[in-house]
Amino acid sequence: MSAEAGNRDCVFCRIIRGEIPSNIIYRDAEVVAFPDINPVTPVHILIVPVKHIPSLAELSDADSPLVGRMVRVANELARRQGIAPKGYRLTINSGADAGQIVYHLHMHLMGGRHLEWKH
Ligand code: 5GP
Ligand code: ZN
């Protein structure tokens, strides 16, 4: 299976392929972004690599530019959503203790209200 074809049963690969409807708000060859289906903040967007990487733990050196791209896309979307001036949070949950549910790497862009920290 090629990286582009993704993982057959992965929910985010299926969104990227258009098999599950989603409001894709950003797409390039490497990165896709869409709103979280269960938002916990007024702005809650998922930034996802097109390549199926299960979690941070599976990143290779070759993926480092991709993670940089994800951050840059998140910054641009924060600007477009109007939350950049007041601030926002980028979160990547990795593994069970962090509460990772979907095992396709993704970054949460959260903002639009004051966020508590450290719990
Ligand atoms: P995790 O805990 O793995 O970092 O977060 C996974 C996120 O994906 C959750 O916030 C959840 O609401 C979101 N999510 C799960 N399934 C779907 C889906 O089918 N569509 C969208 N847009 N978001 C989803
Ligand atoms: Zn996937």
PDB file of C-alpha atoms and ligand atoms in Angstrom:
ATOM      1  CA  MET A   1       0.000   0.000   0.000  1.00  0.00           C
ATOM      2  CA  SER A   2       1.428   3.386  -0.911  1.00  0.00           C
ATOM      3  CA  ALA A   3       1.539   6.199   1.633  1.00  0.00           C
ATOM      4  CA  GLU A   4      -0.897   8.169  -0.544  1.00  0.00           C
ATOM      5  CA  ALA A   5      -3.486   5.404  -0.477  1.00  0.00           C
ATOM      6  CA  GLY A   6      -3.452   5.552   3.317  1.00  0.00           C
ATOM      7  CA  ASN A   7      -4.996   3.098   5.698  1.00  0.00           C
ATOM      8  CA  ARG A   8      -8.238   1.458   4.595  1.00  0.00           C
ATOM      9  CA  ASP A   9     -10.086   1.673   7.902  1.00  0.00           C
ATOM     10  CA  CYS A  10      -8.513   4.811   9.422  1.00  0.00           C
ATOM     11  CA  VAL A  11     -11.146   7.516   9.973  1.00  0.00           C
ATOM     12  CA  PHE A  12      -8.811  10.366   9.008  1.00  0.00           C
ATOM     13  CA  CYS A  13      -7.530   8.557   5.895  1.00  0.00           C
ATOM     14  CA  ARG A  14     -11.190   8.096   4.952  1.00  0.00           C
ATOM     15  CA  ILE A  15     -11.884  11.829   5.462  1.00  0.00           C
ATOM     16  CA  ILE A  16      -8.805  12.680   3.356  1.00  0.00           C
ATOM     17  CA  ARG A  17     -10.071  10.367   0.580  1.00  0.00           C
ATOM     18  CA  GLY A  18     -13.538  11.941   0.794  1.00  0.00           C
ATOM     19  CA  GLU A  19     -15.221   8.718   1.947  1.00  0.00           C
ATOM     20  CA  ILE A  20     -16.448  10.387   5.157  1.00  0.00           C
ATOM     21  CA  PRO A  21     -17.941  13.853   4.660  1.00  0.00           C
ATOM     22  CA  SER A  22     -16.055  16.689   6.293  1.00  0.00           C
ATOM     23  CA  ASN A  23     -15.665  20.412   5.726  1.00  0.00           C
ATOM     24  CA  ILE A  24     -12.066  20.434   4.503  1.00  0.00           C
ATOM     25  CA  ILE A  25     -10.887  23.982   5.149  1.00  0.00           C
ATOM     26  CA  TYR A  26      -7.297  23.486   3.996  1.00  0.00           C
ATOM     27  CA  ARG A  27      -5.627  21.002   1.684  1.00  0.00           C
ATOM     28  CA  ASP A  28      -2.231  20.753   0.019  1.00  0.00           C
ATOM     29  CA  ALA A  29      -0.150  17.774  -1.075  1.00  0.00           C
ATOM     30  CA  GLU A  30       1.027  17.039   2.477  1.00  0.00           C
ATOM     31  CA  VAL A  31      -1.477  18.478   4.948  1.00  0.00           C
ATOM     32  CA  VAL A  32      -5.275  18.579   5.342  1.00  0.00           C
ATOM     33  CA  ALA A  33      -7.345  20.456   7.952  1.00  0.00           C
ATOM     34  CA  PHE A  34     -10.989  20.163   8.993  1.00  0.00           C
ATOM     35  CA  PRO A  35     -13.087  21.109  12.047  1.00  0.00           C
ATOM     36  CA  ASP A  36     -13.176  18.658  14.956  1.00  0.00           C
ATOM     37  CA  ILE A  37     -16.551  16.860  14.991  1.00  0.00           C
ATOM     38  CA  ASN A  38     -16.797  17.428  18.761  1.00  0.00           C
ATOM     39  CA  PRO A  39     -15.327  20.903  19.354  1.00  0.00           C
ATOM     40  CA  VAL A  40     -14.248  21.818  22.884  1.00  0.00           C
ATOM     41  CA  THR A  41     -13.385  25.431  21.999  1.00  0.00           C
ATOM     42  CA  PRO A  42     -15.085  27.972  19.682  1.00  0.00           C
ATOM     43  CA  VAL A  43     -12.333  27.273  17.141  1.00  0.00           C
ATOM     44  CA  HIS A  44     -11.237  23.617  17.113  1.00  0.00           C
ATOM     45  CA  ILE A  45      -9.545  22.430  13.936  1.00  0.00           C
ATOM     46  CA  LEU A  46      -7.570  19.262  13.251  1.00  0.00           C
ATOM     47  CA  ILE A  47      -4.399  19.550  11.157  1.00  0.00           C
ATOM     48  CA  VAL A  48      -3.575  16.158   9.687  1.00  0.00           C
ATOM     49  CA  PRO A  49      -0.764  14.854   7.454  1.00  0.00           C
ATOM     50  CA  VAL A  50      -1.988  13.128   4.282  1.00  0.00           C
ATOM     51  CA  LYS A  51       0.524  10.367   5.063  1.00  0.00           C
ATOM     52  CA  HIS A  52      -0.813   7.824   7.569  1.00  0.00           C
ATOM     53  CA  ILE A  53       1.506   8.075  10.580  1.00  0.00           C
ATOM     54  CA  PRO A  54      -0.163   6.525  13.659  1.00  0.00           C
ATOM     55  CA  SER A  55       1.287   8.843  16.313  1.00  0.00           C
ATOM     56  CA  LEU A  56       4.251  10.994  17.351  1.00  0.00           C
ATOM     57  CA  ALA A  57       5.959   7.795  18.473  1.00  0.00           C
ATOM     58  CA  GLU A  58       6.202   6.620  14.840  1.00  0.00           C
ATOM     59  CA  LEU A  59       7.799   9.784  13.441  1.00  0.00           C
ATOM     60  CA  SER A  60      11.057   9.370  11.563  1.00  0.00           C
ATOM     61  CA  ASP A  61      13.738  11.970  10.867  1.00  0.00           C
ATOM     62  CA  ALA A  62      12.359  12.229   7.336  1.00  0.00           C
ATOM     63  CA  ASP A  63       8.995  13.388   8.762  1.00  0.00           C
ATOM     64  CA  SER A  64      10.488  16.423  10.558  1.00  0.00           C
ATOM     65  CA  PRO A  65       9.685  18.882   7.726  1.00  0.00           C
ATOM     66  CA  LEU A  66       6.125  17.541   7.673  1.00  0.00           C
ATOM     67  CA  VAL A  67       5.607  18.399  11.351  1.00  0.00           C
ATOM     68  CA  GLY A  68       6.979  21.867  10.638  1.00  0.00           C
ATOM     69  CA  ARG A  69       4.456  22.217   7.808  1.00  0.00           C
ATOM     70  CA  MET A  70       1.625  21.210  10.167  1.00  0.00           C
ATOM     71  CA  VAL A  71       2.615  23.979  12.591  1.00  0.00           C
ATOM     72  CA  ARG A  72       2.860  26.533   9.790  1.00  0.00           C
ATOM     73  CA  VAL A  73      -0.583  25.542   8.448  1.00  0.00           C
ATOM     74  CA  ALA A  74      -2.031  25.778  11.977  1.00  0.00           C
ATOM     75  CA  ASN A  75      -0.565  29.281  12.381  1.00  0.00           C
ATOM     76  CA  GLU A  76      -2.075  30.360   9.067  1.00  0.00           C
ATOM     77  CA  LEU A  77      -5.499  28.912   9.968  1.00  0.00           C
ATOM     78  CA  ALA A  78      -5.370  30.651  13.365  1.00  0.00           C
ATOM     79  CA  ARG A  79      -4.747  33.897  11.525  1.00  0.00           C
ATOM     80  CA  ARG A  80      -7.621  33.263   9.085  1.00  0.00           C
ATOM     81  CA  GLN A  81      -9.984  32.332  11.926  1.00  0.00           C
ATOM     82  CA  GLY A  82      -9.172  35.610  13.693  1.00  0.00           C
ATOM     83  CA  ILE A  83      -7.828  33.996  16.870  1.00  0.00           C
ATOM     84  CA  ALA A  84      -4.137  34.703  16.319  1.00  0.00           C
ATOM     85  CA  PRO A  85      -4.051  38.089  18.113  1.00  0.00           C
ATOM     86  CA  LYS A  86      -5.491  36.750  21.385  1.00  0.00           C
ATOM     87  CA  GLY A  87      -3.698  33.415  21.232  1.00  0.00           C
ATOM     88  CA  TYR A  88      -4.319  29.755  20.607  1.00  0.00           C
ATOM     89  CA  ARG A  89      -3.051  26.316  21.505  1.00  0.00           C
ATOM     90  CA  LEU A  90      -1.602  23.492  19.392  1.00  0.00           C
ATOM     91  CA  THR A  91      -1.844  20.039  20.931  1.00  0.00           C
ATOM     92  CA  ILE A  92      -0.748  16.601  19.762  1.00  0.00           C
ATOM     93  CA  ASN A  93      -1.948  13.752  21.959  1.00  0.00           C
ATOM     94  CA  SER A  94       0.278  10.692  21.750  1.00  0.00           C
ATOM     95  CA  GLY A  95      -0.792   7.419  23.285  1.00  0.00           C
ATOM     96  CA  ALA A  96      -3.310   6.306  25.866  1.00  0.00           C
ATOM     97  CA  ASP A  97      -2.321   8.514  28.810  1.00  0.00           C
ATOM     98  CA  ALA A  98      -2.616  11.593  26.593  1.00  0.00           C
ATOM     99  CA  GLY A  99      -6.091  10.501  25.489  1.00  0.00           C
ATOM    100  CA  GLN A 100      -5.256   9.764  21.853  1.00  0.00           C
ATOM    101  CA  ILE A 101      -8.359   8.285  20.238  1.00  0.00           C
ATOM    102  CA  VAL A 102      -7.557   8.414  16.522  1.00  0.00           C
ATOM    103  CA  TYR A 103      -4.279   6.731  15.586  1.00  0.00           C
ATOM    104  CA  HIS A 104      -3.526   8.958  12.609  1.00  0.00           C
ATOM    105  CA  LEU A 105      -1.236  11.810  13.668  1.00  0.00           C
ATOM    106  CA  HIS A 106      -3.119  15.088  14.092  1.00  0.00           C
ATOM    107  CA  MET A 107      -2.626  18.469  15.698  1.00  0.00           C
ATOM    108  CA  HIS A 108      -5.491  20.209  17.494  1.00  0.00           C
ATOM    109  CA  LEU A 109      -5.746  23.972  16.877  1.00  0.00           C
ATOM    110  CA  MET A 110      -7.842  25.361  19.734  1.00  0.00           C
ATOM    111  CA  GLY A 111      -8.806  28.907  20.562  1.00  0.00           C
ATOM    112  CA  GLY A 112     -11.527  31.512  20.697  1.00  0.00           C
ATOM    113  CA  ARG A 113     -11.755  31.579  24.496  1.00  0.00           C
ATOM    114  CA  HIS A 114      -9.417  31.574  27.473  1.00  0.00           C
ATOM    115  CA  LEU A 115      -7.921  28.094  27.960  1.00  0.00           C
ATOM    116  CA  GLU A 116      -7.014  26.585  31.313  1.00  0.00           C
ATOM    117  CA  TRP A 117      -3.606  24.954  31.542  1.00  0.00           C
ATOM    118  CA  LYS A 118      -1.885  22.102  33.410  1.00  0.00           C
ATOM    119  CA  HIS A 119      -4.332  19.467  34.440  1.00  0.00           C
TER     120      HIS A 119
HETATM  121  P1  5GP B   1      -7.326  12.625  19.927  1.00  0.00           P
HETATM  122  O1  5GP B   1      -7.878  12.406  21.299  1.00  0.00           O
HETATM  123  O2  5GP B   1      -7.033  11.338  19.203  1.00  0.00           O
HETATM  124  O3  5GP B   1      -6.167  13.592  19.917  1.00  0.00           O
HETATM  125  O4  5GP B   1      -8.479  13.402  19.163  1.00  0.00           O
HETATM  126  C1  5GP B   1      -9.231  12.871  18.125  1.00  0.00           C
HETATM  127  C2  5GP B   1     -10.227  13.932  17.729  1.00  0.00           C
HETATM  128  O5  5GP B   1     -10.827  13.560  16.511  1.00  0.00           O
HETATM  129  C3  5GP B   1     -11.349  14.124  18.746  1.00  0.00           C
HETATM  130  O6  5GP B   1     -11.314  15.467  19.231  1.00  0.00           O
HETATM  131  C4  5GP B   1     -12.621  13.809  17.953  1.00  0.00           C
HETATM  132  O7  5GP B   1     -13.687  14.672  18.287  1.00  0.00           O
HETATM  133  C5  5GP B   1     -12.170  13.955  16.520  1.00  0.00           C
HETATM  134  N1  5GP B   1     -12.873  13.089  15.586  1.00  0.00           N
HETATM  135  C6  5GP B   1     -13.083  11.745  15.723  1.00  0.00           C
HETATM  136  N2  5GP B   1     -13.745  11.267  14.649  1.00  0.00           N
HETATM  137  C7  5GP B   1     -13.953  12.321  13.811  1.00  0.00           C
HETATM  138  C8  5GP B   1     -14.595  12.457  12.542  1.00  0.00           C
HETATM  139  O8  5GP B   1     -15.114  11.510  11.954  1.00  0.00           O
HETATM  140  N3  5GP B   1     -14.619  13.703  11.997  1.00  0.00           N
HETATM  141  C9  5GP B   1     -14.047  14.781  12.620  1.00  0.00           C
HETATM  142  N4  5GP B   1     -14.135  15.968  11.995  1.00  0.00           N
HETATM  143  N5  5GP B   1     -13.426  14.688  13.815  1.00  0.00           N
HETATM  144  C10 5GP B   1     -13.395  13.478  14.413  1.00  0.00           C
HETATM  145 ZN    ZN B   2      -4.877   7.318   8.544  1.00  0.00          ZN
END
